[in-house]
Tab-separated table of C-alpha atoms in Angstrom:
chain	number	residue	atom	x	y	z
A	17	MET	CA	187.213	121.526	-146.746
A	18	GLU	CA	185.796	124.493	-148.624
A	19	SER	CA	183.809	122.238	-150.936
A	20	LEU	CA	182.350	120.338	-147.968
A	21	GLU	CA	181.375	123.621	-146.325
A	22	GLU	CA	179.765	124.857	-149.543
A	23	ASN	CA	177.798	121.603	-149.910
A	24	ARG	CA	176.600	121.872	-146.331
A	25	VAL	CA	175.455	125.465	-146.836
A	26	ASN	CA	173.727	124.624	-150.126
A	27	SER	CA	171.979	121.648	-148.535
A	28	SER	CA	170.836	123.802	-145.620
A	29	ASN	CA	169.559	126.508	-147.980
A	30	GLN	CA	167.698	123.925	-150.061
A	31	THR	CA	166.061	122.433	-146.958
A	32	SER	CA	165.044	125.894	-145.741
A	33	TYR	CA	163.637	126.738	-149.182
A	34	ILE	CA	161.514	123.554	-149.238
A	35	TYR	CA	160.309	124.143	-145.665
A	36	TYR	CA	159.297	127.772	-146.238
A	37	THR	CA	157.706	126.873	-149.565
A	38	THR	CA	155.596	124.260	-147.759
A	39	LEU	CA	154.646	126.781	-145.096
A	40	SER	CA	153.725	129.339	-147.763
A	41	TRP	CA	151.610	126.764	-149.612
A	42	PHE	CA	149.821	125.736	-146.423
A	43	TYR	CA	149.336	129.348	-145.338
A	44	TRP	CA	147.613	130.295	-148.593
A	45	LEU	CA	145.505	127.120	-148.532
A	46	TYR	CA	144.405	127.867	-144.960
A	47	PHE	CA	143.717	131.483	-145.878
A	48	ALA	CA	141.666	130.521	-148.967
A	49	VAL	CA	139.578	127.841	-147.227
A	50	ASN	CA	138.747	130.030	-144.235
A	51	THR	CA	137.886	132.882	-146.582
A	52	VAL	CA	135.435	130.595	-148.379
A	53	ASN	CA	134.062	129.517	-145.010
A	54	LEU	CA	133.431	133.108	-143.919
A	55	LEU	CA	132.073	134.335	-147.260
A	56	LEU	CA	129.883	131.344	-148.209
A	57	CYS	CA	129.400	128.800	-145.414
A	58	PHE	CA	128.879	131.336	-142.635
A	59	PRO	CA	126.205	133.380	-144.532
A	60	SER	CA	124.450	130.224	-145.770
A	61	ASN	CA	124.152	128.867	-142.224
A	62	GLY	CA	122.913	132.268	-141.090
A	63	PHE	CA	120.276	132.190	-143.822
A	64	ILE	CA	119.219	128.682	-142.754
A	65	LEU	CA	118.949	129.811	-139.127
A	66	TRP	CA	116.762	132.720	-140.209
A	67	LEU	CA	114.512	130.370	-142.235
A	68	MET	CA	114.134	127.941	-139.331
A	69	VAL	CA	113.262	130.613	-136.795
A	70	THR	CA	110.942	132.745	-138.924
A	71	ARG	CA	109.084	130.020	-140.808
A	72	ALA	CA	105.637	129.389	-139.286
A	73	GLY	CA	106.572	131.748	-136.455
A	74	ARG	CA	108.153	129.004	-134.329
A	75	VAL	CA	110.841	126.335	-134.400
A	76	ASN	CA	109.734	123.029	-135.898
A	77	ALA	CA	110.425	120.111	-133.548
A	78	LEU	CA	111.540	117.907	-136.459
A	79	GLU	CA	114.205	120.490	-137.372
A	80	PHE	CA	115.477	121.106	-133.843
A	81	PHE	CA	118.659	119.052	-134.253
A	82	SER	CA	119.355	120.756	-137.590
A	83	LEU	CA	118.848	124.100	-135.866
A	84	ASN	CA	121.474	123.286	-133.246
A	85	LEU	CA	123.842	121.969	-135.918
A	86	THR	CA	123.465	125.273	-137.757
A	87	VAL	CA	124.284	127.234	-134.583
A	88	SER	CA	127.353	125.037	-134.065
A	89	GLU	CA	128.538	125.739	-137.620
A	90	LEU	CA	128.041	129.476	-137.069
A	91	LEU	CA	130.104	129.341	-133.878
A	92	TYR	CA	132.867	127.569	-135.762
A	93	GLY	CA	132.852	130.488	-138.198
A	94	LEU	CA	134.096	132.616	-135.292
A	95	SER	CA	137.168	130.365	-135.164
A	96	SER	CA	138.033	131.316	-138.745
A	97	LEU	CA	137.570	134.993	-137.899
A	98	CYS	CA	139.777	134.721	-134.807
A	99	GLY	CA	142.329	132.768	-136.852
A	100	PHE	CA	142.630	135.634	-139.334
A	101	ILE	CA	143.105	138.149	-136.533
A	102	SER	CA	145.745	136.009	-134.789
A	103	VAL	CA	147.713	135.594	-138.044
A	104	PHE	CA	147.860	139.317	-138.770
A	105	TYR	CA	148.190	140.693	-135.226
A	106	ASN	CA	149.644	137.696	-133.287
A	107	VAL	CA	147.440	138.180	-130.209
A	108	VAL	CA	147.606	135.250	-127.793
A	109	SER	CA	144.061	135.656	-126.450
A	110	VAL	CA	142.645	135.663	-129.987
A	111	ALA	CA	144.577	132.476	-130.825
A	112	VAL	CA	143.135	130.837	-127.706
A	113	ALA	CA	139.643	131.939	-128.771
A	114	SER	CA	140.257	130.428	-132.215
A	115	ALA	CA	141.202	127.084	-130.599
A	116	PHE	CA	138.112	127.318	-128.366
A	117	PHE	CA	135.658	127.814	-131.243
A	118	SER	CA	137.371	125.208	-133.440
A	119	ILE	CA	135.913	122.462	-131.223
A	120	PHE	CA	132.482	123.213	-132.667
A	121	LEU	CA	133.847	121.644	-135.867
A	122	PHE	CA	135.617	118.716	-134.210
A	123	MET	CA	132.918	117.874	-131.639
A	124	GLY	CA	129.756	119.895	-132.259
A	125	ARG	CA	129.243	118.856	-135.875
A	126	PRO	CA	129.676	115.051	-135.419
A	127	LEU	CA	127.561	114.994	-132.244
A	128	PHE	CA	124.599	116.833	-133.760
A	129	GLN	CA	124.911	114.809	-136.974
A	130	THR	CA	124.685	111.672	-134.852
A	131	CYS	CA	121.520	113.013	-133.205
A	132	ILE	CA	119.980	113.528	-136.653
A	133	CYS	CA	120.947	109.980	-137.683
A	134	VAL	CA	119.474	108.438	-134.530
A	135	GLU	CA	116.278	110.444	-135.003
A	136	ARG	CA	115.889	109.207	-138.607
A	137	TYR	CA	116.657	105.653	-137.480
A	138	ILE	CA	113.964	105.713	-134.790
A	139	ALA	CA	111.449	107.278	-137.184
A	140	VAL	CA	111.913	104.516	-139.771
A	141	VAL	CA	112.693	101.406	-137.725
A	142	HIS	CA	110.688	102.176	-134.558
A	143	PRO	CA	107.807	104.435	-135.666
A	144	VAL	CA	105.727	103.772	-132.544
A	145	LEU	CA	108.566	104.869	-130.279
A	146	PHE	CA	109.139	107.882	-132.533
A	147	LEU	CA	105.543	109.019	-131.993
A	148	GLN	CA	106.108	108.882	-128.248
A	149	LEU	CA	109.345	110.904	-128.539
A	150	LYS	CA	107.974	113.369	-131.072
A	151	THR	CA	107.576	116.233	-128.605
A	152	LEU	CA	110.178	118.964	-128.381
A	153	LYS	CA	111.180	118.373	-124.761
A	154	TYR	CA	113.127	115.177	-125.529
A	155	ARG	CA	115.113	116.950	-128.219
A	156	VAL	CA	115.817	119.847	-125.860
A	157	VAL	CA	117.230	117.423	-123.272
A	158	CYS	CA	119.441	115.700	-125.882
A	159	CYS	CA	120.720	119.004	-127.263
A	160	ALA	CA	121.428	120.324	-123.766
A	161	ALA	CA	123.543	117.230	-123.071
A	162	VAL	CA	125.391	117.683	-126.375
A	163	TRP	CA	126.098	121.362	-125.680
A	164	LEU	CA	127.518	120.462	-122.268
A	165	LEU	CA	129.822	117.901	-123.902
A	166	VAL	CA	130.918	120.399	-126.548
A	167	LEU	CA	131.595	123.158	-124.006
A	168	GLY	CA	133.544	120.693	-121.874
A	169	ALA	CA	135.627	119.771	-124.927
A	170	CYS	CA	136.202	123.476	-125.648
A	171	ILE	CA	137.493	124.057	-122.125
A	172	MET	CA	139.698	120.943	-122.356
A	173	GLN	CA	141.099	122.192	-125.664
A	174	VAL	CA	142.117	125.502	-124.096
A	175	LEU	CA	143.608	123.872	-120.986
A	176	MET	CA	145.574	121.345	-123.062
A	177	LEU	CA	147.048	123.693	-125.672
A	178	ASN	CA	150.530	122.671	-124.511
A	179	ASN	CA	149.688	118.955	-124.868
A	180	PRO	CA	147.349	118.676	-127.867
A	181	ILE	CA	148.219	115.054	-128.655
A	182	LEU	CA	146.355	113.731	-125.610
A	183	ALA	CA	143.226	115.695	-126.575
A	184	GLN	CA	143.508	114.471	-130.165
A	185	ARG	CA	143.630	110.858	-129.019
A	186	CYS	CA	140.420	111.436	-127.067
A	187	TYR	CA	138.849	112.794	-130.243
A	188	ILE	CA	139.812	109.616	-132.121
A	189	GLY	CA	137.802	107.498	-129.685
A	190	VAL	CA	134.820	109.828	-129.998
A	191	TYR	CA	134.989	109.792	-133.812
A	192	LEU	CA	135.091	106.008	-133.961
A	193	LEU	CA	132.146	105.696	-131.568
A	194	LEU	CA	130.002	108.228	-133.429
A	195	PHE	CA	130.886	106.720	-136.794
A	196	SER	CA	129.792	103.297	-135.532
A	197	VAL	CA	126.433	104.738	-134.458
A	198	LYS	CA	125.929	106.471	-137.812
A	199	LEU	CA	126.864	103.367	-139.767
A	200	PHE	CA	124.485	101.249	-137.682
A	201	CYS	CA	121.621	103.699	-138.283
A	202	CYS	CA	122.348	103.834	-142.004
A	203	LEU	CA	122.451	100.045	-142.428
A	204	SER	CA	119.350	99.564	-140.259
A	205	VAL	CA	117.331	101.997	-142.364
A	206	LEU	CA	118.588	100.282	-145.541
A	207	ARG	CA	117.468	96.939	-144.139
A	208	ALA	CA	114.050	98.390	-143.236
A	209	LEU	CA	113.783	99.829	-146.747
A	210	ARG	CA	114.350	96.453	-148.361
A	211	LYS	CA	112.027	94.673	-145.934
A	212	PRO	CA	108.294	95.287	-146.603
A	213	GLY	CA	106.242	96.378	-143.624
A	214	PRO	CA	103.372	94.266	-142.343
A	215	GLY	CA	99.948	95.099	-143.746
A	216	THR	CA	101.221	97.706	-146.198
A	217	GLY	CA	100.086	97.782	-149.745
A	218	GLY	CA	99.378	100.003	-152.690
A	219	ARG	CA	99.791	103.705	-152.136
A	220	ASP	CA	100.552	103.351	-148.410
A	221	LYS	CA	103.524	101.146	-149.160
A	222	GLU	CA	104.737	103.470	-151.898
A	223	GLY	CA	104.555	106.511	-149.615
A	224	SER	CA	106.266	104.640	-146.793
A	225	ASP	CA	109.077	103.578	-149.103
A	226	LYS	CA	109.584	107.167	-150.220
A	227	VAL	CA	109.943	108.319	-146.618
A	228	LYS	CA	112.378	105.499	-145.867
A	229	MET	CA	114.406	106.220	-149.009
A	230	LYS	CA	114.592	109.906	-148.124
A	231	SER	CA	115.842	109.068	-144.631
A	232	PHE	CA	118.337	106.577	-146.045
A	233	LYS	CA	119.768	109.170	-148.439
A	234	VAL	CA	120.246	111.659	-145.600
A	235	LEU	CA	121.911	109.019	-143.423
A	236	LEU	CA	124.138	107.876	-146.269
A	237	ILE	CA	125.291	111.420	-147.048
A	238	ILE	CA	126.047	112.118	-143.374
A	239	THR	CA	127.921	108.810	-142.976
A	240	VAL	CA	130.017	109.352	-146.104
A	241	SER	CA	130.793	112.953	-145.095
A	242	THR	CA	131.863	111.658	-141.671
A	243	VAL	CA	134.332	109.254	-143.283
A	244	LEU	CA	135.704	111.943	-145.606
A	245	THR	CA	135.992	114.482	-142.792
A	246	TYR	CA	137.364	112.556	-139.825
A	247	LEU	CA	139.152	109.512	-141.276
A	248	PRO	CA	142.119	111.682	-142.415
A	249	PHE	CA	142.371	113.052	-138.857
A	250	ILE	CA	142.462	109.518	-137.432
A	251	ILE	CA	145.202	108.505	-139.867
A	252	THR	CA	147.203	111.653	-139.102
A	253	PHE	CA	146.973	111.162	-135.336
A	254	THR	CA	147.902	107.480	-135.678
A	255	LEU	CA	151.028	108.303	-137.703
A	256	HIS	CA	152.097	111.124	-135.378
A	257	GLY	CA	154.974	109.126	-133.893
A	258	TYR	CA	156.266	108.003	-137.287
A	259	ILE	CA	156.438	111.325	-139.181
A	260	SER	CA	158.215	114.612	-138.546
A	261	GLN	CA	156.574	117.556	-136.826
A	262	GLU	CA	156.517	119.534	-140.078
A	263	GLN	CA	154.792	116.677	-141.897
A	264	PHE	CA	152.307	116.268	-139.060
A	265	SER	CA	151.480	119.991	-139.018
A	266	THR	CA	151.022	120.076	-142.797
A	267	SER	CA	148.856	116.936	-142.756
A	268	PHE	CA	146.749	118.203	-139.858
A	269	GLY	CA	146.257	121.574	-141.542
A	270	THR	CA	145.232	119.927	-144.811
A	271	CYS	CA	142.704	117.720	-142.974
A	272	THR	CA	141.298	120.791	-141.250
A	273	CYS	CA	140.902	122.584	-144.569
A	274	PHE	CA	139.071	119.594	-146.025
A	275	ALA	CA	136.822	119.405	-142.949
A	276	VAL	CA	135.920	123.055	-143.410
A	277	MET	CA	134.892	122.394	-147.015
A	278	THR	CA	132.581	119.538	-145.989
A	279	GLY	CA	130.657	122.072	-143.897
A	280	PHE	CA	128.725	122.947	-147.068
A	281	ILE	CA	126.892	119.602	-146.938
A	282	HIS	CA	124.431	120.641	-144.232
A	283	PRO	CA	123.404	123.959	-145.883
A	284	PHE	CA	123.058	122.213	-149.239
A	285	LEU	CA	120.819	119.466	-147.805
A	286	TYR	CA	118.543	121.911	-146.009
A	287	LEU	CA	118.248	124.365	-148.900
A	288	HIS	CA	117.633	121.475	-151.294
A	289	ARG	CA	114.890	120.082	-149.055
A	290	THR	CA	113.164	123.444	-148.713
A	291	GLY	CA	113.547	124.316	-152.403
A	292	LYS	CA	115.625	127.436	-151.698
A	293	LEU	CA	118.561	126.570	-153.967
A	294	PRO	CA	118.796	128.973	-156.923
A	295	CYS	CA	119.335	126.105	-159.392
A	296	ILE	CA	116.131	124.384	-158.214
A	297	GLN	CA	114.144	127.615	-158.450
A	298	CYS	CA	115.347	128.126	-162.024
């Protein structure tokens, strides 16, 4: 009897050691990634916002979707800040604020990325329609609709903190829909790149191909980053009923950390395009 009791106690201690080791590992990973987000991603997006607003004294209509994406990334930075405060001080209202601002990563980023993809698709495949929609007012209407959707998702996230699985399943449907749109835009631009335009030749054709290739590269990077960011979330939510709560929490936290790291793609693309990267200047 004593040996059985000792084995049970040793097994319980071993399980507790593994569990707390996993929590410690995840805690430090979460702490490190959010520190990187606040120290690098947040200032870089702030620098991009300053460049967009101050350059030429007004906001460029062609960069309006990128401007709103930058604002969304900055608002998500507040989630990391609130997360730090809630960990150290355990304030309920701060934790709720962290959940509120986290939706700018889960909904704001993919929605504004989709707007950029659709804009590039129209510019390459339907240039005549793009000239008609080139004014700023159409982009303002689209961004206003996106912000309403994002704010609605933020409110739903706060109201459904006790039942997050239902909200996560709604996000899966949104991710799949937006990924389909991005993939369609990417493949359509690739098809237009391989297909010569009517009446183009010489330098005009070469310049047109460069514009199409540039748009295709942007679409391809956004599509690949979408797969790397949100496919792990879809897999985690799908396996929720087949894994333990500890495994689900660890997997969800790891996916979130990886999604935070992919936030560097947008600042890198913009700074590379404007020639503001230090390596390019050297």
